[in-house]
Every structure is written in structure tokens, then in C-alpha cells.
Short mmCIF file of C-alpha atoms in Angstrom, two decimals:
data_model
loop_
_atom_site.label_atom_id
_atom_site.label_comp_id
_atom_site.label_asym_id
_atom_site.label_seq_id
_atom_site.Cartn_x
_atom_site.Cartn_y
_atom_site.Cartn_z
CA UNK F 4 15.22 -123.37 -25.94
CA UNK F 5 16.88 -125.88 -28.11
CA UNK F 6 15.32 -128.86 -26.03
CA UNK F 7 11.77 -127.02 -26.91
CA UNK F 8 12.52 -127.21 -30.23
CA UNK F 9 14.33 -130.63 -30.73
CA UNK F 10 10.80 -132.19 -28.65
CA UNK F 11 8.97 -130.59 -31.69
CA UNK F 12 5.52 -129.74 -30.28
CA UNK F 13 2.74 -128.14 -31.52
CA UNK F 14 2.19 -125.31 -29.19
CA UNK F 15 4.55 -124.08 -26.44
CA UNK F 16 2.96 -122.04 -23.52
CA UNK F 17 5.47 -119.41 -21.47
CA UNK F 18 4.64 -118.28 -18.30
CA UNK F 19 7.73 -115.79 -18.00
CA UNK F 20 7.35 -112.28 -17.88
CA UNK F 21 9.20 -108.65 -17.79
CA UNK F 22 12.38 -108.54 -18.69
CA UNK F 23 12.79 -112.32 -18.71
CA UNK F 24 10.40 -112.65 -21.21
CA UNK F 25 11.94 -109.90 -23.55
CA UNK F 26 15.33 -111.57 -22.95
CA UNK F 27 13.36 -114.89 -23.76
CA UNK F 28 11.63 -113.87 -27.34
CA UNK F 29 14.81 -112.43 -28.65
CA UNK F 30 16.49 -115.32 -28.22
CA UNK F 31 13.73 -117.56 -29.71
CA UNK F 32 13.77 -115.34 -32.67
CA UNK F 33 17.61 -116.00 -33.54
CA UNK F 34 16.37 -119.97 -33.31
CA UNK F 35 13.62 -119.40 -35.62
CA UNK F 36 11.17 -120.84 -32.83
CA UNK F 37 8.12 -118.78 -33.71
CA UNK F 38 8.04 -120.82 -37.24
CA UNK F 39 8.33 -124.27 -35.98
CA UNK F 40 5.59 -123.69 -33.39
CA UNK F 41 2.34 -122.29 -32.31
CA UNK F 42 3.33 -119.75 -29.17
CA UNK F 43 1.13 -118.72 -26.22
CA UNK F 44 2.32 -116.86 -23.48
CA UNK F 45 0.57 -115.79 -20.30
CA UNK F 46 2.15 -112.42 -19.75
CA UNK F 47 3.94 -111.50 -23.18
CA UNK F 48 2.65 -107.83 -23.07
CA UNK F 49 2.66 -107.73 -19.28
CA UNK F 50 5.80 -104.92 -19.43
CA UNK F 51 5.96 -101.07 -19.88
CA UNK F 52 4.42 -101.16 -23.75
CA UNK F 53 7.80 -99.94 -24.94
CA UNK F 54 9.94 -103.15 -24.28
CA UNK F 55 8.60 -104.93 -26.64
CA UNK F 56 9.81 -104.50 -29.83
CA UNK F 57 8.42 -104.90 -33.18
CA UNK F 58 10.68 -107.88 -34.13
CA UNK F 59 8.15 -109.44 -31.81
CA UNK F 60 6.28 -111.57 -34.05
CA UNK F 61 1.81 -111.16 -34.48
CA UNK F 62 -0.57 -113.21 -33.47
CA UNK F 63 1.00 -114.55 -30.19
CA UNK F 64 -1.58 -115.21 -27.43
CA UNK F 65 -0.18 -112.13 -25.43
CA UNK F 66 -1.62 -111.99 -21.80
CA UNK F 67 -0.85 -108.86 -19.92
CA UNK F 68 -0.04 -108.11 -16.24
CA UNK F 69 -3.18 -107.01 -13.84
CA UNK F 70 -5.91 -107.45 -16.88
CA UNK F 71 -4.41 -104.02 -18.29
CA UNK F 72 -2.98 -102.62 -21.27
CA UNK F 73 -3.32 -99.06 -22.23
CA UNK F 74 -5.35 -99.87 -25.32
CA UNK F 75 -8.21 -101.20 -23.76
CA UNK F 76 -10.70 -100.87 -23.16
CA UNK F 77 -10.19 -98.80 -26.53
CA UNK F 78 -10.76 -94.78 -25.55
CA UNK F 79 -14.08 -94.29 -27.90
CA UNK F 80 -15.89 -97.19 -26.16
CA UNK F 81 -14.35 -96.05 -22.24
CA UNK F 82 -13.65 -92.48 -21.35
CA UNK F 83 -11.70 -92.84 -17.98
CA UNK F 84 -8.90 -94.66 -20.20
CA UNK F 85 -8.42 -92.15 -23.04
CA UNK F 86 -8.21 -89.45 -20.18
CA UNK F 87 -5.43 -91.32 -18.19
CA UNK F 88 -3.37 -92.63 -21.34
CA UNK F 89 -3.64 -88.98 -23.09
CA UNK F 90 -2.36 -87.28 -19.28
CA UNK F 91 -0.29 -90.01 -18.79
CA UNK F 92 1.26 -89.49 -21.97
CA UNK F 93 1.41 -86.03 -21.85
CA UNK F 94 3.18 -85.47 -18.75
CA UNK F 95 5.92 -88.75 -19.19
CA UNK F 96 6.03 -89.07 -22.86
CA UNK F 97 5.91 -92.94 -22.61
CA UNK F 98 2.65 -95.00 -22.85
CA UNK F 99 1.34 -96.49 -18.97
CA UNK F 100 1.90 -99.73 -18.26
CA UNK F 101 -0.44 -101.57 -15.66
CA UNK F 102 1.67 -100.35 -12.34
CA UNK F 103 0.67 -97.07 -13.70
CA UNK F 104 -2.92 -97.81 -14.14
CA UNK F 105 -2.62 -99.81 -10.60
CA UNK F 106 -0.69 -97.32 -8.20
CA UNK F 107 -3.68 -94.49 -9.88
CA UNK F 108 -6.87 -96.46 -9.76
CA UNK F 109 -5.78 -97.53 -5.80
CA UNK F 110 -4.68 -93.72 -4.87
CA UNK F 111 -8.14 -92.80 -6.63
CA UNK F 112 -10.06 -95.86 -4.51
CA UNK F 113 -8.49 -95.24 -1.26
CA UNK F 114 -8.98 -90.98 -1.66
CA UNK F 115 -13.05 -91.54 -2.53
CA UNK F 116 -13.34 -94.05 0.73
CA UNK F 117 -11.82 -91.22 2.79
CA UNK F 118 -13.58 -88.22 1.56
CA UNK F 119 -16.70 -90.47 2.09
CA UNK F 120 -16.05 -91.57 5.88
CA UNK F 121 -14.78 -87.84 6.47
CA UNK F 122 -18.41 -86.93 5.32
CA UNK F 123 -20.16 -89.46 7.52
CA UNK F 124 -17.46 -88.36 10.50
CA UNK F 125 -17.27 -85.14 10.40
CA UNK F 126 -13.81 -85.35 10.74
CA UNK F 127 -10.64 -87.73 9.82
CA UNK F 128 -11.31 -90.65 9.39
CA UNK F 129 -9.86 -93.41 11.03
CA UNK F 130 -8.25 -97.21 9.91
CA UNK F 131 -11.57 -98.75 10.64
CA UNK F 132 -13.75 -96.14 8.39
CA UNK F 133 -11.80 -96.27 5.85
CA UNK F 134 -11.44 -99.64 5.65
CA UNK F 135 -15.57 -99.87 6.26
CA UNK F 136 -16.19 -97.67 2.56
CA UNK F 137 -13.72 -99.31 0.71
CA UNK F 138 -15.71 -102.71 1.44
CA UNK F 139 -18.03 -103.79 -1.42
CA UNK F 140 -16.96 -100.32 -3.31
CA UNK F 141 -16.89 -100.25 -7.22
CA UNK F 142 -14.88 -98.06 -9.10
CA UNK F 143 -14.71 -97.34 -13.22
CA UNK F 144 -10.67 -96.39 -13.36
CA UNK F 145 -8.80 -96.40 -16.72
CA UNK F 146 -8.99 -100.32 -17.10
CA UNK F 147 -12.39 -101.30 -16.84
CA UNK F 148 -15.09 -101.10 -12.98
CA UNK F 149 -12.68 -102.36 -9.96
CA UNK F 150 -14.97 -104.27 -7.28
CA UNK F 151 -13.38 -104.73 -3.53
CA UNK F 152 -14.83 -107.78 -2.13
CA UNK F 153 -15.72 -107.42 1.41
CA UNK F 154 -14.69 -111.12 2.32
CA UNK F 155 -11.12 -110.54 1.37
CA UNK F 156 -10.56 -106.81 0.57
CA UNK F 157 -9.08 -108.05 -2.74
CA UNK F 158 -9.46 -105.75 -6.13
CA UNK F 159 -11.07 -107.64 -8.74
CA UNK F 160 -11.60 -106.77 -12.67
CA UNK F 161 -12.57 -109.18 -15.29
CA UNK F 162 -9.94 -110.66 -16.90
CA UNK F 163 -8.26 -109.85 -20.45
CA UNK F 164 -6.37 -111.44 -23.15
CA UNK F 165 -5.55 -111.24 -27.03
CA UNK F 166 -3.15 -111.59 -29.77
CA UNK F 167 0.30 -109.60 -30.51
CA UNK F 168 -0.03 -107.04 -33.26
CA UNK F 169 2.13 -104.47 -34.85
CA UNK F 170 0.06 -101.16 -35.79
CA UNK F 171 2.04 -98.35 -37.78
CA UNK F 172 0.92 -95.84 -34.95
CA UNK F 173 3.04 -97.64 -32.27
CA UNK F 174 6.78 -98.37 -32.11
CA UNK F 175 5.85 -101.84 -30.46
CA UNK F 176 3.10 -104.48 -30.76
CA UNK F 177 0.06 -103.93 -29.21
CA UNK F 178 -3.20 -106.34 -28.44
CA UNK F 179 -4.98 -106.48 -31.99
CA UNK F 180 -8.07 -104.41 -31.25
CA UNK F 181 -9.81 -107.11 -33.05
CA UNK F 182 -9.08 -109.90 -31.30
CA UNK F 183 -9.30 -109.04 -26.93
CA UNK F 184 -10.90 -111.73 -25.19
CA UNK F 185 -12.82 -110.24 -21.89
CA UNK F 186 -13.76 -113.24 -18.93
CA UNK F 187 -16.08 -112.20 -16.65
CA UNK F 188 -13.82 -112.48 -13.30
CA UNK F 189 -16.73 -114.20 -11.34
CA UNK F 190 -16.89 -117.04 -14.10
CA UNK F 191 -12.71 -117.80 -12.65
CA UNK F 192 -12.87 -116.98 -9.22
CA UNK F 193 -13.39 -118.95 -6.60
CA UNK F 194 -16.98 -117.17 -4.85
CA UNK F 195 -17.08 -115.99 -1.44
CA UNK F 196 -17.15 -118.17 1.25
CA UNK F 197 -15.17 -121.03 -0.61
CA UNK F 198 -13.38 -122.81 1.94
CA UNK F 199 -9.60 -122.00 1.57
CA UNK F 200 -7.18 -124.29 -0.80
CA UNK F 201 -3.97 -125.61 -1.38
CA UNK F 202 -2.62 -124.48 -3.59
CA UNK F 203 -5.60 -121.91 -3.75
CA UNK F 204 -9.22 -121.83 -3.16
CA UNK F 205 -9.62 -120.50 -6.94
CA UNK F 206 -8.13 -123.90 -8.04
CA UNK F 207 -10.39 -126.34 -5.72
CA UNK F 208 -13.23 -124.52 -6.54
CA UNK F 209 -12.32 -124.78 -10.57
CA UNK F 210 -11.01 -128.45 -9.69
CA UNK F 211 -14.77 -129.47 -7.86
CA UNK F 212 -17.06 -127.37 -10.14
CA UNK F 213 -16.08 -127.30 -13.51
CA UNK F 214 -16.67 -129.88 -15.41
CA UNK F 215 -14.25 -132.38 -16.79
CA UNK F 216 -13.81 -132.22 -20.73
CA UNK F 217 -12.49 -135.64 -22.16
CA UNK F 218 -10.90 -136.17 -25.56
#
């Protein structure tokens, strides 16, 4: 921390998250780090929405864990989320975080691929079956449409980010409603059929296609 600060930059990214990043804030805040710098962070709001607490300071580029946060998509724009966050909320008395909106949005995947081989079969459905209707399905759960690629059986939703801000109806900062930035996930992810890459095929694809931007 103090080595951050003595090298006097202006913008410091953190890639730490849970816990490690609440321990990590809290102890920037008691160096008075947030005023000497601009802060980004990759995963600042990527914990249950109740660890952070409102000492955290606004307008941090807060990234969040799986391209969820209960907020958004905001409930009047996207029915399926004010539904889950209101049962959610309801039945735990605590706001979901993304495991939530992860372990529901499989559990509701993997139950509509086996009702739909069951009706094909006739029966139970086996491995194979199940596995052949999950392939290429789509799903609109709480955080936006899922989309299993065939290729890789991989879950993909576009990607989300925004700024830290504290709202009187939360006990915690939330992402500023104004200011979520959406990214089409196709626009960042490597397409099918890239070749695979060290250390990913997502970064040789992004290091061979995108262009280079010079100063």
C-alpha cells in the first residue's frame, strides 16, 4: 500500500476480490489512498452486496463477479430479476449475490434441458440428451439471456461494469444506475473455432485481431 502511494501514480487498478478486497479498501481508506489517486478495480462489488460498506468511497470503477449484481439489469426494464431479488429477499432477508443468481439460473438451465429430452424420450433422460438440449440453448434468468455454446458447453452473458455509489435505500454502495457499462460478450470472446491459446484463446484472438492503438 505505502509503496503504491510513495510511486505516486495516476490511476491504480486492483484485481483482488472477496474478502481480500474488503480487507484491502479499509486499509487504503486509513492511508487516505482514494484522494491521492484515481482507483479502478476489476471485482470491487464482486461479494455478497452487504460486505461492502458505505465508507467505501463513489465513483470507483467497480466490476462485479459473473457480470451480476442484483441491481441490474434494473427490475422495471427486466422482469426475471425483480422476481428473483424480491423472492430472494423475501425468503433470506439479505440481497443475492452472483453465486445466488449462478447456482439458480444453472438449476433452472439444466431442469428445462431435462423436461425437454424427457418430452422427446418419453422417458428419463439420459447424460447424452441432456447434454444434446442444453447445446446452443438460451435462457433469460435474473441477470440478463445466458447462451451455452455448443463448441465448449461454456455459459456466456455479456459483460457488465460501472461506478461505486451510495443510495439512501441501501446500507452499502451499489453500481450507480446511471453509469453501467454493458459489452456485448461476442465483441471479447474469442469466436468458435479459434485455435486454443496460451495463456488463452480469448487473449490470441484479442492479441491478432484487435487493433493496436499507439499514443
Amino acid at each position: 500500500m505505502t509503496k503504491a502511494i510513495a510511486a505516486k501514480p495516476d490511476l491504480l487498478v486492483s484485481s483482488v476480490w472477496g474478502g481480500d478486497y474488503v480487507a484491502m479498501y479499509k486499509q487504503a481508506l486509513q492511508y487516505g489512498l482514494f484522494e491521492k489517486m484515481k482507483f479502478a478495480t476489476t471485482l470491487a462489488l464482486g461479494v455478497a452486496p452487504h460486505a461492502i460498506g458505505k465508507d467505501h468511497p463513489e465513483g470507483v470503477i467497480a466490476g462485479v463477479h459473473a457480470n451480476y449484481h442484483f441491481t441490474f439489469p434494473p427490475g422495471n426494464r427486466w422482469p426475471p430479476n425483480k422476481t428473483f431479488v424480491e423472492k430472494y429477499f423475501a425468503r433470506w432477508k439479505e440481497y443475492p449475490n452472483f453465486q445466488a443468481e449462478g447456482a439458480y439460473t444453472a438449476t433452472q438451465m439444466l431442469k428445462a434441458a431435462i423436461e425437454k429430452a424427457n418430452h422427446f424420450l418419453g422417458g428419463w433422460p439420459d447424460d447424452d440428451a441432456i447434454i444434446s438440449q442444453l447445446e446452443g440453448m438460451g435462457y433469460a434468468g435474473p441477470g440478463g439471456y445466458v447462451y451455452i455454446r455448443p463448441d465448449n458447453h461454456q455459459g456466456y452473458k455479456d459483460a457488465m461494469t460501472g461506478f461505486s455509489k451510495n443510495v439512501p435505500e441501501y446500507p452499502f454502495p451499489i453500481l450507480d444506475p446511471d453509469r453501467v457499462i454493458t459489452i456485448p460478450i461476442r465483441n471479447i470472446t474469442a469466436p468458435p473455432g479459434w485455435p486454443k491459446g496460451e495463456p488463452t484463446s480469448t487473449y490470441t484472438w484479442i492479441e491478432q485481431t484487435w487493433p493496436t492503438v499507439k499514443a
